[in-house]
C-alpha atoms as a printed R data frame, in Angstrom:
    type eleno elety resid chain resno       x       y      z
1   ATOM     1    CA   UNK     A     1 111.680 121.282 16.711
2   ATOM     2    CA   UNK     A     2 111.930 121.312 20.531
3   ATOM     3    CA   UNK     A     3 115.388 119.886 20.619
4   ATOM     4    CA   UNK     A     4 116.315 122.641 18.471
5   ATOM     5    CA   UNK     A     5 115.000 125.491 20.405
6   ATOM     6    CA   UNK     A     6 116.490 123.793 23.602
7   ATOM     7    CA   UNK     A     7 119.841 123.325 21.283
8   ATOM     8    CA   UNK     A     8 119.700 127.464 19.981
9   ATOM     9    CA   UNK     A     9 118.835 128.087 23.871
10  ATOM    10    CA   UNK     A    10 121.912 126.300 25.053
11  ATOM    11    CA   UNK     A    11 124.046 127.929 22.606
12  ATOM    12    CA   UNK     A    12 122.963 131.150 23.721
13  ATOM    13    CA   UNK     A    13 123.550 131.076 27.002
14  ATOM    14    CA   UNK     A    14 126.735 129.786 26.513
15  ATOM    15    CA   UNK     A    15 127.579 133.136 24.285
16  ATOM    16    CA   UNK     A    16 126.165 135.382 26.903
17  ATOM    17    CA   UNK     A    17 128.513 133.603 29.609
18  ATOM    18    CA   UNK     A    18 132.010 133.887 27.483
19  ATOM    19    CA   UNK     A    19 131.541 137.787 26.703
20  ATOM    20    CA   UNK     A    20 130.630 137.915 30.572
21  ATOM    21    CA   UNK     A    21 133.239 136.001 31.461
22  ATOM    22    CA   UNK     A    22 135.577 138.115 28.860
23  ATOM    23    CA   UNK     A    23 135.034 141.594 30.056
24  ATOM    24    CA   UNK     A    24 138.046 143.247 31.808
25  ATOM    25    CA   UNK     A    25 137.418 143.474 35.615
26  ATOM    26    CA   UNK     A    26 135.728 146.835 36.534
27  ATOM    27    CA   UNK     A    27 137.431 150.016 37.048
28  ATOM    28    CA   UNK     A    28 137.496 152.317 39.925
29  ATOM    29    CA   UNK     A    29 135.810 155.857 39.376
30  ATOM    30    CA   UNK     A    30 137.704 158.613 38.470
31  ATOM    31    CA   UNK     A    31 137.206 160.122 41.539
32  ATOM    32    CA   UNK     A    32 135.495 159.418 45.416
33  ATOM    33    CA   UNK     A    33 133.759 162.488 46.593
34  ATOM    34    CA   UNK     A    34 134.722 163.395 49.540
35  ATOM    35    CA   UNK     A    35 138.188 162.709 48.616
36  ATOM    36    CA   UNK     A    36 141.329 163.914 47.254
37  ATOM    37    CA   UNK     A    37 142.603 161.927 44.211
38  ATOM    38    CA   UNK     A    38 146.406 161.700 43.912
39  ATOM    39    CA   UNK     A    39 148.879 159.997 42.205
40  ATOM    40    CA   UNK     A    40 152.789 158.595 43.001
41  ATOM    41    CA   UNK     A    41 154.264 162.029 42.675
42  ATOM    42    CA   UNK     A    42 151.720 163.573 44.749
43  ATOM    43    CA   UNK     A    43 151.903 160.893 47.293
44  ATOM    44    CA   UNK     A    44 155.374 161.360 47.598
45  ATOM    45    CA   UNK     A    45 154.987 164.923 47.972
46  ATOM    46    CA   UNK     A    46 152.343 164.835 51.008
47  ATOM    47    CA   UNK     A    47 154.703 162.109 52.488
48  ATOM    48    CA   UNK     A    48 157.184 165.209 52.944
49  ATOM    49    CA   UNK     A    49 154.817 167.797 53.702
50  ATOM    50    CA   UNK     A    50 152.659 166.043 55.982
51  ATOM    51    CA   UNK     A    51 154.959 163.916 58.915
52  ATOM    52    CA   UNK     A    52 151.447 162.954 60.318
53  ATOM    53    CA   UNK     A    53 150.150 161.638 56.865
54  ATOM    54    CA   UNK     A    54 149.061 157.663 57.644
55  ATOM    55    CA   UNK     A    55 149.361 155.937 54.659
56  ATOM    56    CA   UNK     A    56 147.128 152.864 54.084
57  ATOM    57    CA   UNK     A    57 146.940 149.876 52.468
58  ATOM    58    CA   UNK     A    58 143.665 148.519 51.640
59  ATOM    59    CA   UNK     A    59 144.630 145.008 49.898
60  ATOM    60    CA   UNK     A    60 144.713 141.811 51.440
61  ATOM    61    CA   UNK     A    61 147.610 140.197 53.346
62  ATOM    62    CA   UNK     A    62 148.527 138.145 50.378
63  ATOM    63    CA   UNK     A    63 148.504 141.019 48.416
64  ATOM    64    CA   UNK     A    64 151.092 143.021 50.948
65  ATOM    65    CA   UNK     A    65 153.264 140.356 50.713
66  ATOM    66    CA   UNK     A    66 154.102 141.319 47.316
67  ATOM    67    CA   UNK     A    67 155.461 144.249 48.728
68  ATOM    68    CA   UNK     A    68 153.998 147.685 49.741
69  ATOM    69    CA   UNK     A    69 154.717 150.972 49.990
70  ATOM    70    CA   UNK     A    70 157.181 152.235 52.390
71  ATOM    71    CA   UNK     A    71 155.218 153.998 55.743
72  ATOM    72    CA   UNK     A    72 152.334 152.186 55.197
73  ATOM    73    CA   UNK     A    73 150.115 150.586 57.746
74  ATOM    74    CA   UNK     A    74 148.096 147.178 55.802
75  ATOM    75    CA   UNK     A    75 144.147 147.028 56.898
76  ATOM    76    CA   UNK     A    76 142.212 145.566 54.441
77  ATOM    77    CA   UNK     A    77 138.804 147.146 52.998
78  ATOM    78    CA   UNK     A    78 137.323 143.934 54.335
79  ATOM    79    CA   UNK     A    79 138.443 144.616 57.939
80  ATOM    80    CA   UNK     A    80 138.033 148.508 57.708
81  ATOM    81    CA   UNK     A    81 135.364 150.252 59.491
82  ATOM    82    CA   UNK     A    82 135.257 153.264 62.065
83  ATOM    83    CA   UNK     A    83 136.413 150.946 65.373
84  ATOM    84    CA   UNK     A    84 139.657 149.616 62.732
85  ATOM    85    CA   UNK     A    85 140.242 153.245 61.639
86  ATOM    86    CA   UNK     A    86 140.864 154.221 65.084
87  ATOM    87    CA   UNK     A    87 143.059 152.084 65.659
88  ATOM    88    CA   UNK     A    88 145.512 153.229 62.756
89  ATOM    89    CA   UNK     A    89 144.508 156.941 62.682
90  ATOM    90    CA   UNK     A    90 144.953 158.855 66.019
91  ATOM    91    CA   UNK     A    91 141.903 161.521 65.263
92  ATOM    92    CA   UNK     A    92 139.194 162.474 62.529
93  ATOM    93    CA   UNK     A    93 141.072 165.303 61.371
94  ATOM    94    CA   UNK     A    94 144.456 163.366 60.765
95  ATOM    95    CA   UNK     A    95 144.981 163.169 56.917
96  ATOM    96    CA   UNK     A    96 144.716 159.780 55.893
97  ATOM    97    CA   UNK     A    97 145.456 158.029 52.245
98  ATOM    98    CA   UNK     A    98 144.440 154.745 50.654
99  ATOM    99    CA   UNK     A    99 145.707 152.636 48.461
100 ATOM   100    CA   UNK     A   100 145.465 149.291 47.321
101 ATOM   101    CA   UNK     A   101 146.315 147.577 43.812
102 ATOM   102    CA   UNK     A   102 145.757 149.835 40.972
103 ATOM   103    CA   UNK     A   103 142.352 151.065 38.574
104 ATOM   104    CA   UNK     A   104 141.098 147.640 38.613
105 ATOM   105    CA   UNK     A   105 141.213 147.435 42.405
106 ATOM   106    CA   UNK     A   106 138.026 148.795 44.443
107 ATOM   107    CA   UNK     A   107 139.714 148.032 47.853
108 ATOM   108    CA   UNK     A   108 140.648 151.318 47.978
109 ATOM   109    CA   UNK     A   109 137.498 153.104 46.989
110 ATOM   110    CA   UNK     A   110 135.480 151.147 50.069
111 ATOM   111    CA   UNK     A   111 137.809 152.000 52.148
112 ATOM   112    CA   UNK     A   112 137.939 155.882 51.573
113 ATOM   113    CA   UNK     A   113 134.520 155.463 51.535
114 ATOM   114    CA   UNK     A   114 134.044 154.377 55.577
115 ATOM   115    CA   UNK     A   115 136.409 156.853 56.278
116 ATOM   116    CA   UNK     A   116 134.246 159.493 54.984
117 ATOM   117    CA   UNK     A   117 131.231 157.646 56.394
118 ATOM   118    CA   UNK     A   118 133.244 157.862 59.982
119 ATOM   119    CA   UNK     A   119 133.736 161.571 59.702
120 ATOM   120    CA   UNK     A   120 137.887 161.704 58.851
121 ATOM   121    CA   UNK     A   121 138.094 165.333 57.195
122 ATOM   122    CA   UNK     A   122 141.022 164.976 54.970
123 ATOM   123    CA   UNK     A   123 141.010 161.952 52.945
124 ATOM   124    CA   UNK     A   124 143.040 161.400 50.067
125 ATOM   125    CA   UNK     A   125 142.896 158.211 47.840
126 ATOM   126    CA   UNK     A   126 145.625 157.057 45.397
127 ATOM   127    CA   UNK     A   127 143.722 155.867 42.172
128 ATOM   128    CA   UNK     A   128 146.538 154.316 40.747
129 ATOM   129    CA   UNK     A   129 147.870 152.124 43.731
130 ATOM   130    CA   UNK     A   130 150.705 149.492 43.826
131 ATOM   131    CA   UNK     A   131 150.419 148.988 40.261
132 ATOM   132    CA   UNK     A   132 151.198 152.609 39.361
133 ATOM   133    CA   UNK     A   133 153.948 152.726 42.029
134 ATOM   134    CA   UNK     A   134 155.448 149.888 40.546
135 ATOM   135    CA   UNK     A   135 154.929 151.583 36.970
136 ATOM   136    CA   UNK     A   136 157.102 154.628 37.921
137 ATOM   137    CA   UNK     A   137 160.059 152.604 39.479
138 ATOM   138    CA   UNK     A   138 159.773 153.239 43.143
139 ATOM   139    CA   UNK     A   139 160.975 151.190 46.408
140 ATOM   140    CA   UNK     A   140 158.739 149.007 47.647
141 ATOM   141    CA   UNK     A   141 158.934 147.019 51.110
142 ATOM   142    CA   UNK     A   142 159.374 143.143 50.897
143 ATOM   143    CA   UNK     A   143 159.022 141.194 54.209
């Protein structure tokens, strides 16, 4: 009898760890507050309209390598905080946008996050990220 508690035990622990370990990777929100959510057109768009825009990528170097988007200055969510900001964005009131690697990615969302945190006023975050970019067909930098 015990074996076969222990055995129906076993058994269920091991179901409980394959759905965990077969649910898709979690999804960004559909939107930061504090934020303006945009997508590649829009990006684009604020690239033209804005020459002071700083563009940045929150993935990781191996990530970048990949290839990123053109204008865009890499500091990872990992490394970002209100001393690395200031390095990349000259005041708090300099519009700033983050990216990283698409819905599945949350680089970007921490990142937008500490800039709000720090006080930058006009923060825009790209939802759909490199993977979107790719999506729609447009140039991307290769190193």
């Amino acid at each position: 009898m015990i074996n076969k508690l222990i055995s129906m035990a076993f058994l269920g622990l091991a179901m409980f760890c394959g759905a965990a370990l077969a649910e898709d990777p979690p999804v960004s929100p559909d939107m930061i507050p504090g934020t303006h959510r945009v997508d590649a057109e829009d990006l684009i768009r604020l690239a033209n309209e804005i020459p002071d825009l700083r563009i940045i990528d929150a993935r990781v170097a191996n990530d970048r390598a990949q290839g990123y988007i053109e204008g865009s200055v890499n500091l990872p969510d990992i490394d970002t905080d209100c001393d690395t900001l200031t390095l990349h964005i000259e005041s708090l009131t300099q519009p700033v946008l983050f990216y990283c690697n698409g819905i599945k990615c949350g680089r970007s969302v921490k990142s937008a996050r500490k800039a709000i945190d720090c006080g930058y006023q006009t923060v825009y975050w790209f939802r759909g990220g490199y993977e979107e970019w790719l999506a729609k067909g447009y140039p991307v930098i290769k190193d």
